[in-house]
């Protein structure tokens, strides 16, 4: 969480940093700050609130001709979101400035030690401790900033992506990373630093992604040198050509990124299977799977680790891999898995699912799995992300940047990748008949058209949203493949509209949640024709008998549920196993419209951040 931006070069830094912060605001948005350095010295402006508030507050320094600057958008960990706790933080001398994404876990003993040496602190943050530790090391050892940063970092425990600036060396910014992402955009006579490449995409397509435990002194007119923080050894910089383009990170006429991303799904699902799915030839080819197929075929089980929406995609994968490939699958919350001393052996294959590829718990879970000898396969969206690099092999989802905090296209593209994996393994194991295998391939190929058709439910979703926008609770029910979709539908509603919502397997309702049902309770039931239709119809009857309000997602042409439900949303037919790709669409739209009607900030819901890089 938190977004960091830095610039050093020949252009005016202020607009670059502010625009960069806006692009990184998805990472955290409870406070923001900027630092510039020009001939009149160091200028800092920071505020509680969003980058737009910072723009308002920093008007006085906006005209600075400074060509070096750093900015930060925060998701608070230590210290409430307020002006003082916002970054950048200055050292006691006022000469060093820092922006930081991460957590310094041992900040308390370090702070006590610094206080003993006469340091004072303005904020409650761990970051202010770090910058003063750097200052103390620099002074005590009488060394340059880079060396002082390195020595100080060797004393801290935690995670960080940092930029450090020293007024005595205004032609350089020292950067370092451990556990939080940091990209360096390399231009001609200029450098950009950011949590991801979006702040500098229009200036350069050359980027270096620092690895964990690496640091660099980004210095004007000098080649970039990357070093290992621990042993000072030099690392060859690997410059990557960026695949992202500007259009992908702008709203493109939509009111919100979330809506744009919902509507992108037909195209991005195609991007996900392009070159991998050859339905007519009966071939699924994914390099990461082909190169490691024996590992999967010999696996005693597949363990899936993930968080949030990615965990829901993992649940869908459990159903589909077990059904198609007959390999036992277990799905774990990464945050639980990493701390519960799980049994993992070299006969396990661990699939980590993560849109960002930076989720701290998922990253820690795969590190643990690797230590225990398991083969780790990453399913990530962000190319070059920590999880994708830490995995032995993997498959990207190719969904393009997902900026709305609520995951939408990440979910459907993850399911697409996982379905292809299940089908490829089924083919290798002979666990699906040839005709079923071909049928699924063909169905998957036309899923984007069906998703496009499901998007036509937008008006209906909006109409229903207007009726239930003031609800205080909501239940989502589904069975089989659509139980994870019920969980995902509930998560979407609660995270962007702040309505309490629960997802349940429809049959579990009678073991408790049915007590909640009265005439005020909207119950969203996912009831496509395939799957356990008759059973779900019985569950709908149970809700009806207790006067619950029923909103049913049904297959086009359904008559039975139409007669029972208060509202129906019709979606195109597909097989049970592929239905989550379709049934999830109206649920995304419903949450979106409810949130908009309630005046919520859809793309930046309160308290959340897009990638959760703290545990
Ligand atoms: O980047 P990841 O897929 O690892 O993120 C996992 C969750 O933090 C994420 O899915 C979160 O639950 C979203 N806000 C859901 O919309």
CSV table of N, CA and C and ligand atoms in Angstrom, one decimal, residues 307-310 353-357 359 362 405-407 414 491-492 495 610 612, ligand 1:
chain,number,residue,atom,x,y,z
A,307,UNK,N,-5.8,-14.2,-1.6
A,307,UNK,CA,-6.6,-13.4,-0.7
A,307,UNK,C,-7.7,-12.7,-1.5
A,308,UNK,N,-8.8,-12.4,-0.7
A,308,UNK,CA,-9.9,-11.6,-1.3
A,308,UNK,C,-10.5,-12.2,-2.6
A,309,UNK,N,-10.6,-11.4,-3.6
A,309,UNK,CA,-11.2,-11.9,-4.8
A,309,UNK,C,-10.4,-13.0,-5.4
A,310,UNK,N,-9.1,-12.9,-5.3
A,310,UNK,CA,-8.3,-14.0,-5.9
A,310,UNK,C,-8.5,-15.3,-5.2
A,353,UNK,N,-2.5,-17.1,-6.5
A,353,UNK,CA,-3.3,-16.3,-7.4
A,353,UNK,C,-3.2,-14.9,-6.8
A,354,UNK,N,-2.9,-13.9,-7.7
A,354,UNK,CA,-2.8,-12.5,-7.2
A,354,UNK,C,-2.8,-11.6,-8.4
A,355,UNK,N,-3.8,-10.7,-8.4
A,355,UNK,CA,-3.8,-9.6,-9.4
A,355,UNK,C,-2.6,-8.8,-9.4
A,356,UNK,N,-2.3,-8.2,-8.2
A,356,UNK,CA,-1.1,-7.3,-8.1
A,356,UNK,C,0.2,-8.0,-8.1
A,357,UNK,N,0.2,-9.3,-7.6
A,357,UNK,CA,1.4,-10.0,-7.5
A,357,UNK,C,2.3,-9.4,-6.3
A,359,UNK,N,0.7,-8.9,-3.0
A,359,UNK,CA,0.0,-9.1,-1.7
A,359,UNK,C,1.0,-9.8,-0.7
A,362,UNK,N,0.2,-13.4,0.5
A,362,UNK,CA,0.4,-14.4,-0.6
A,362,UNK,C,1.9,-14.6,-0.9
A,405,UNK,N,-10.3,-0.2,-7.1
A,405,UNK,CA,-9.9,-1.1,-6.0
A,405,UNK,C,-10.6,-2.4,-5.9
A,406,UNK,N,-11.9,-2.3,-6.4
A,406,UNK,CA,-12.7,-3.6,-6.4
A,406,UNK,C,-12.3,-4.4,-7.6
A,407,UNK,N,-11.8,-5.6,-7.4
A,407,UNK,CA,-11.4,-6.4,-8.5
A,407,UNK,C,-12.6,-6.9,-9.4
A,414,UNK,N,-8.6,-14.5,-14.1
A,414,UNK,CA,-7.9,-15.5,-13.3
A,414,UNK,C,-8.7,-16.9,-13.5
A,491,UNK,N,-18.7,-9.6,-1.5
A,491,UNK,CA,-17.5,-8.8,-1.3
A,491,UNK,C,-17.6,-7.5,-2.1
A,492,UNK,N,-18.0,-7.7,-3.4
A,492,UNK,CA,-18.1,-6.5,-4.2
A,492,UNK,C,-19.1,-5.4,-3.6
A,495,UNK,N,-17.6,-3.9,-0.2
A,495,UNK,CA,-16.4,-3.1,-0.2
A,495,UNK,C,-16.6,-1.7,-0.9
A,610,UNK,N,-5.5,-0.8,-3.1
A,610,UNK,CA,-5.6,-1.9,-4.2
A,610,UNK,C,-4.6,-3.0,-3.9
A,612,UNK,N,-2.3,-5.0,-1.2
A,612,UNK,CA,-2.2,-5.0,0.3
A,612,UNK,C,-0.8,-5.5,0.6
B,1,LIG,O1,-3.7,-8.3,-5.8
B,1,LIG,P1,-4.4,-9.5,-5.2
B,1,LIG,O2,-5.2,-10.3,-6.1
B,1,LIG,O3,-3.4,-10.4,-4.4
B,1,LIG,O4,-5.3,-8.9,-4.1
B,1,LIG,C1,-6.0,-9.7,-3.2
B,1,LIG,C2,-7.1,-8.9,-2.5
B,1,LIG,O5,-6.5,-7.8,-1.7
B,1,LIG,C3,-8.1,-8.3,-3.5
B,1,LIG,O6,-8.7,-9.2,-4.3
B,1,LIG,C4,-9.2,-7.5,-2.7
B,1,LIG,O7,-10.0,-8.4,-2.0
B,1,LIG,C5,-10.1,-6.7,-3.6
B,1,LIG,N1,-10.3,-5.4,-3.1
B,1,LIG,C6,-11.3,-7.3,-4.0
B,1,LIG,O8,-12.1,-6.5,-4.8
